[in-house]
């Protein structure tokens, strides 16, 4: 669970609700037609903009903003030094039992290609293609949420126009002006809130998560290539340290 995402949403909505409560009744800000206009319009526009399969996969994409756990880059260093030491002592085939214990599909595939005796250049080409496709999938998810962040305020403005039109049609009926004005103003409120508290920030979180995961994948690729070339574990350590901030780099001292 990503505490930062949950805490940020709770703080934002908590402060909004507190401010509304201090200023009046929260019930004033609950308007079902306004919610339909903003949510329905945003979802509809997103479906026009992206293939249906991408939109249907949005739930899984959003889940990554709350649940995704990226492996610690520092632990990757320790892991590969163990692999390298084992391969140098017992031969590359000694890693075959280790592969069965690996959970990460990318790492499992890279180690298997190495054990199979594939050339380092070929391994690099295959694994870099994998990274490219992972990055593309991540970018698509972030782009969808970013687009929804752009659509939501626009739908709010459409709701405002609808509310104003309804209000102007019934100026002779004072009782109709209030509900029409509520739709006019609250749709804009809903659109801005959804865009700037949920959609755009979650898009940013997914981009950050993608960068973290790609860094780990690049480190794995570096380690896999070093093992396939039979390089010294000390060299692997130094190469991995170049990926990491100084304060978390592994020291052999």
Coordinates of C-alpha atoms in Angstrom, one line a residue:
X1 CA 0.0 0.0 0.0
X2 CA 1.3 3.4 -1.0
X3 CA 0.7 5.5 2.1
X4 CA 1.6 8.7 0.3
X5 CA -1.3 8.4 -2.2
X6 CA -3.9 7.4 0.4
X7 CA -2.8 10.1 2.8
X8 CA -2.7 12.8 0.2
X9 CA -6.3 12.0 -0.9
X10 CA -7.5 11.8 2.7
X11 CA -5.9 15.2 3.6
X12 CA -7.2 17.0 0.5
X13 CA -10.8 15.8 0.8
X14 CA -10.7 16.1 4.6
X15 CA -9.7 19.7 4.4
X16 CA -12.3 20.4 1.7
X17 CA -15.1 18.8 3.8
X18 CA -13.9 20.6 6.9
X19 CA -13.9 24.0 5.1
X20 CA -17.4 23.3 3.7
X21 CA -18.7 22.2 7.1
X22 CA -17.4 25.3 8.8
X23 CA -19.0 27.5 6.1
X24 CA -22.4 25.7 5.9
X25 CA -24.1 22.4 5.2
X26 CA -22.1 19.8 3.2
X27 CA -25.4 18.6 1.7
X28 CA -25.4 21.7 -0.5
X29 CA -22.5 20.3 -2.4
X30 CA -24.2 17.0 -3.2
X31 CA -25.8 17.1 -6.5
X32 CA -26.5 13.9 -8.5
X33 CA -27.2 15.5 -11.9
X34 CA -23.9 17.4 -11.6
X35 CA -22.0 14.2 -10.8
X36 CA -23.6 12.5 -13.8
X37 CA -22.5 15.2 -16.1
X38 CA -18.9 15.3 -14.9
X39 CA -18.3 11.6 -14.4
X40 CA -20.3 10.5 -17.5
X41 CA -18.8 13.1 -19.7
X42 CA -15.3 12.4 -18.6
X43 CA -15.7 8.6 -19.0
X44 CA -17.4 9.1 -22.4
X45 CA -14.7 11.4 -23.7
X46 CA -12.0 9.0 -22.5
X47 CA -13.6 6.2 -24.4
X48 CA -13.7 8.3 -27.5
X49 CA -10.0 9.2 -27.1
X50 CA -8.6 5.7 -26.3
X51 CA -9.4 2.1 -27.3
X52 CA -12.0 0.3 -25.2
X53 CA -9.5 -2.2 -23.9
X54 CA -7.3 0.5 -22.5
X55 CA -10.2 2.2 -20.8
X56 CA -11.5 -1.1 -19.3
X57 CA -8.0 -1.7 -17.9
X58 CA -8.1 1.6 -16.1
X59 CA -9.0 0.0 -12.7
X60 CA -5.8 -2.1 -12.8
X61 CA -3.8 1.0 -13.8
X62 CA -5.3 3.1 -10.9
X63 CA -4.5 0.2 -8.5
X64 CA -0.8 0.7 -9.2
X65 CA -1.0 4.2 -7.8
X66 CA -2.2 2.7 -4.5
X67 CA -0.7 -0.8 -4.3
X68 CA 2.4 -1.0 -6.5
X69 CA 5.6 -2.0 -4.7
X70 CA 8.8 -1.4 -6.5
X71 CA 11.8 -3.6 -5.5
X72 CA 14.5 -1.8 -3.6
X73 CA 17.4 -1.0 -6.0
X74 CA 19.9 -1.6 -3.1
X75 CA 18.7 -5.1 -2.6
X76 CA 19.1 -5.8 -6.3
X77 CA 22.8 -5.2 -5.9
X78 CA 23.1 -7.8 -3.1
X79 CA 21.0 -10.3 -5.1
X80 CA 23.2 -10.1 -8.2
X81 CA 26.5 -10.3 -6.4
X82 CA 25.3 -13.6 -4.9
X83 CA 24.3 -14.8 -8.4
X84 CA 27.7 -13.7 -9.8
X85 CA 29.6 -15.4 -7.0
X86 CA 27.6 -18.6 -7.5
X87 CA 28.1 -18.5 -11.3
X88 CA 31.9 -18.0 -11.0
X89 CA 32.3 -20.8 -8.4
X90 CA 30.0 -23.4 -9.8
X91 CA 29.4 -22.4 -13.4
X92 CA 26.6 -20.6 -15.1
X93 CA 24.3 -23.7 -15.0
X94 CA 24.3 -23.5 -11.2
X95 CA 21.8 -20.6 -11.6
X96 CA 19.1 -22.9 -13.0
X97 CA 17.7 -23.9 -9.6
X98 CA 17.8 -20.2 -8.6
X99 CA 15.6 -19.3 -11.5
X100 CA 12.7 -21.3 -10.1
X101 CA 12.8 -19.1 -6.9
X102 CA 12.6 -15.8 -8.8
X103 CA 9.3 -14.0 -8.8
X104 CA 10.0 -11.2 -11.1
X105 CA 9.1 -12.3 -14.7
X106 CA 11.7 -10.0 -16.3
X107 CA 14.5 -11.2 -14.1
X108 CA 13.5 -14.8 -14.5
X109 CA 13.5 -14.4 -18.3
X110 CA 16.9 -12.8 -18.3
X111 CA 18.5 -15.4 -16.1
X112 CA 17.0 -18.2 -18.2
X113 CA 18.4 -16.7 -21.4
X114 CA 21.8 -16.5 -19.7
X115 CA 21.7 -20.1 -18.5
X116 CA 20.6 -21.2 -22.0
X117 CA 23.9 -19.9 -23.3
X118 CA 22.6 -17.1 -25.4
X119 CA 25.0 -14.4 -26.6
X120 CA 25.2 -11.2 -24.4
X121 CA 24.3 -9.0 -27.4
X122 CA 21.2 -11.1 -28.1
X123 CA 20.2 -11.0 -24.5
X124 CA 20.6 -7.3 -24.4
X125 CA 18.4 -6.8 -27.5
X126 CA 15.6 -9.0 -26.2
X127 CA 15.6 -7.5 -22.7
X128 CA 15.8 -3.9 -23.9
X129 CA 12.7 -4.6 -26.0
X130 CA 11.0 -5.9 -22.9
X131 CA 11.8 -2.7 -21.1
X132 CA 10.6 -0.6 -24.0
X133 CA 7.2 -2.3 -24.0
X134 CA 6.9 -2.1 -20.2
X135 CA 7.6 1.7 -20.4
X136 CA 5.0 2.0 -23.2
X137 CA 2.3 0.3 -21.1
X138 CA 3.1 2.5 -18.1
X139 CA 3.0 5.6 -20.2
X140 CA -0.4 4.7 -21.7
X141 CA -1.9 4.3 -18.2
X142 CA -0.5 7.7 -17.1
X143 CA -1.7 9.3 -20.3
X144 CA -5.3 8.1 -19.8
X145 CA -5.4 9.6 -16.3
X146 CA -3.8 12.8 -17.6
X147 CA -6.5 13.0 -20.3
X148 CA -9.2 12.5 -17.7
X149 CA -7.7 15.3 -15.7
X150 CA -8.1 17.5 -18.8
X151 CA -11.6 16.3 -19.6
X152 CA -13.1 16.6 -16.1
X153 CA -12.9 20.5 -15.8
X154 CA -14.2 20.8 -19.4
X155 CA -17.2 18.6 -18.5
X156 CA -17.7 20.8 -15.4
X157 CA -17.9 23.8 -17.7
X158 CA -20.4 22.0 -19.9
X159 CA -22.5 21.4 -16.8
X160 CA -22.2 25.0 -15.9
X161 CA -23.5 26.0 -19.3
X162 CA -26.4 23.5 -19.0
X163 CA -27.3 24.9 -15.5
X164 CA -27.2 28.5 -16.8
X165 CA -29.4 27.6 -19.7
X166 CA -31.9 25.9 -17.4
X167 CA -31.8 28.9 -15.1
X168 CA -32.4 31.5 -17.9
X169 CA -35.4 29.5 -19.2
X170 CA -37.1 29.6 -15.8
X171 CA -36.4 33.1 -14.6
X172 CA -40.2 33.6 -14.0
X173 CA -40.1 30.7 -11.6
X174 CA -37.9 31.6 -8.5
X175 CA -38.1 28.1 -7.2
X176 CA -36.3 26.7 -10.3
X177 CA -33.4 29.2 -10.2
X178 CA -31.8 27.6 -7.1
X179 CA -31.4 24.0 -8.5
X180 CA -30.3 25.3 -11.8
X181 CA -27.6 27.5 -10.2
X182 CA -26.5 24.5 -8.1
X183 CA -25.9 22.4 -11.3
X184 CA -24.2 25.4 -12.9
X185 CA -21.7 25.9 -10.1
X186 CA -21.2 22.4 -8.6
X187 CA -20.4 20.8 -11.9
X188 CA -17.4 23.1 -12.2
X189 CA -16.5 22.3 -8.6
X190 CA -16.7 18.5 -9.2
X191 CA -14.6 18.7 -12.4
X192 CA -11.8 20.8 -10.8
X193 CA -11.7 18.6 -7.7
X194 CA -11.6 15.3 -9.7
X195 CA -8.9 16.6 -12.1
X196 CA -6.6 18.2 -9.5
X197 CA -7.0 15.9 -6.6
X198 CA -7.4 12.5 -8.3
X199 CA -6.7 12.2 -12.1
X200 CA -3.7 14.5 -12.6
X201 CA -1.9 13.6 -9.3
X202 CA -2.4 9.9 -10.0
X203 CA -1.0 10.3 -13.5
X204 CA 2.1 11.9 -12.0
X205 CA 2.4 9.1 -9.4
X206 CA 2.2 6.4 -12.2
X207 CA 5.0 8.2 -14.1
X208 CA 7.1 8.3 -11.0
X209 CA 6.4 4.6 -10.3
X210 CA 7.3 3.8 -14.0
X211 CA 10.7 5.6 -13.6
X212 CA 11.4 3.6 -10.4
X213 CA 10.5 0.3 -12.0
X214 CA 12.5 1.0 -15.2
X215 CA 15.5 1.8 -13.1
X216 CA 15.3 -1.6 -11.4
X217 CA 14.8 -3.3 -14.8
X218 CA 17.9 -1.5 -16.2
X219 CA 19.9 -2.6 -13.2
X220 CA 18.7 -6.2 -13.7
X221 CA 19.7 -6.1 -17.3
X222 CA 23.2 -4.8 -16.4
X223 CA 23.6 -7.6 -13.9
X224 CA 22.4 -10.2 -16.3
X225 CA 24.8 -9.1 -19.0
X226 CA 27.7 -9.0 -16.5
X227 CA 26.9 -12.6 -15.4
X228 CA 26.6 -13.8 -19.0
X229 CA 30.1 -12.3 -19.7
X230 CA 31.5 -13.8 -16.6
X231 CA 32.6 -10.5 -15.0
X232 CA 33.9 -10.2 -11.5
X233 CA 31.3 -9.5 -8.8
X234 CA 33.3 -6.5 -7.8
X235 CA 32.7 -5.0 -11.2
X236 CA 29.0 -5.7 -10.9
X237 CA 28.9 -3.9 -7.6
X238 CA 30.6 -0.8 -9.0
X239 CA 28.3 -0.7 -12.0
X240 CA 25.2 -1.0 -9.8
X241 CA 26.5 1.7 -7.5
X242 CA 26.5 4.1 -10.4
X243 CA 22.7 3.7 -10.6
X244 CA 22.2 4.6 -6.9
X245 CA 22.4 7.8 -4.8
X246 CA 25.6 7.8 -2.8
X247 CA 23.9 7.4 0.6
X248 CA 22.5 3.9 -0.4
X249 CA 25.4 2.6 -2.4
X250 CA 26.8 -0.7 -1.3
X251 CA 30.3 -0.6 0.1
X252 CA 32.6 -3.7 0.0
X253 CA 34.7 -2.2 2.8

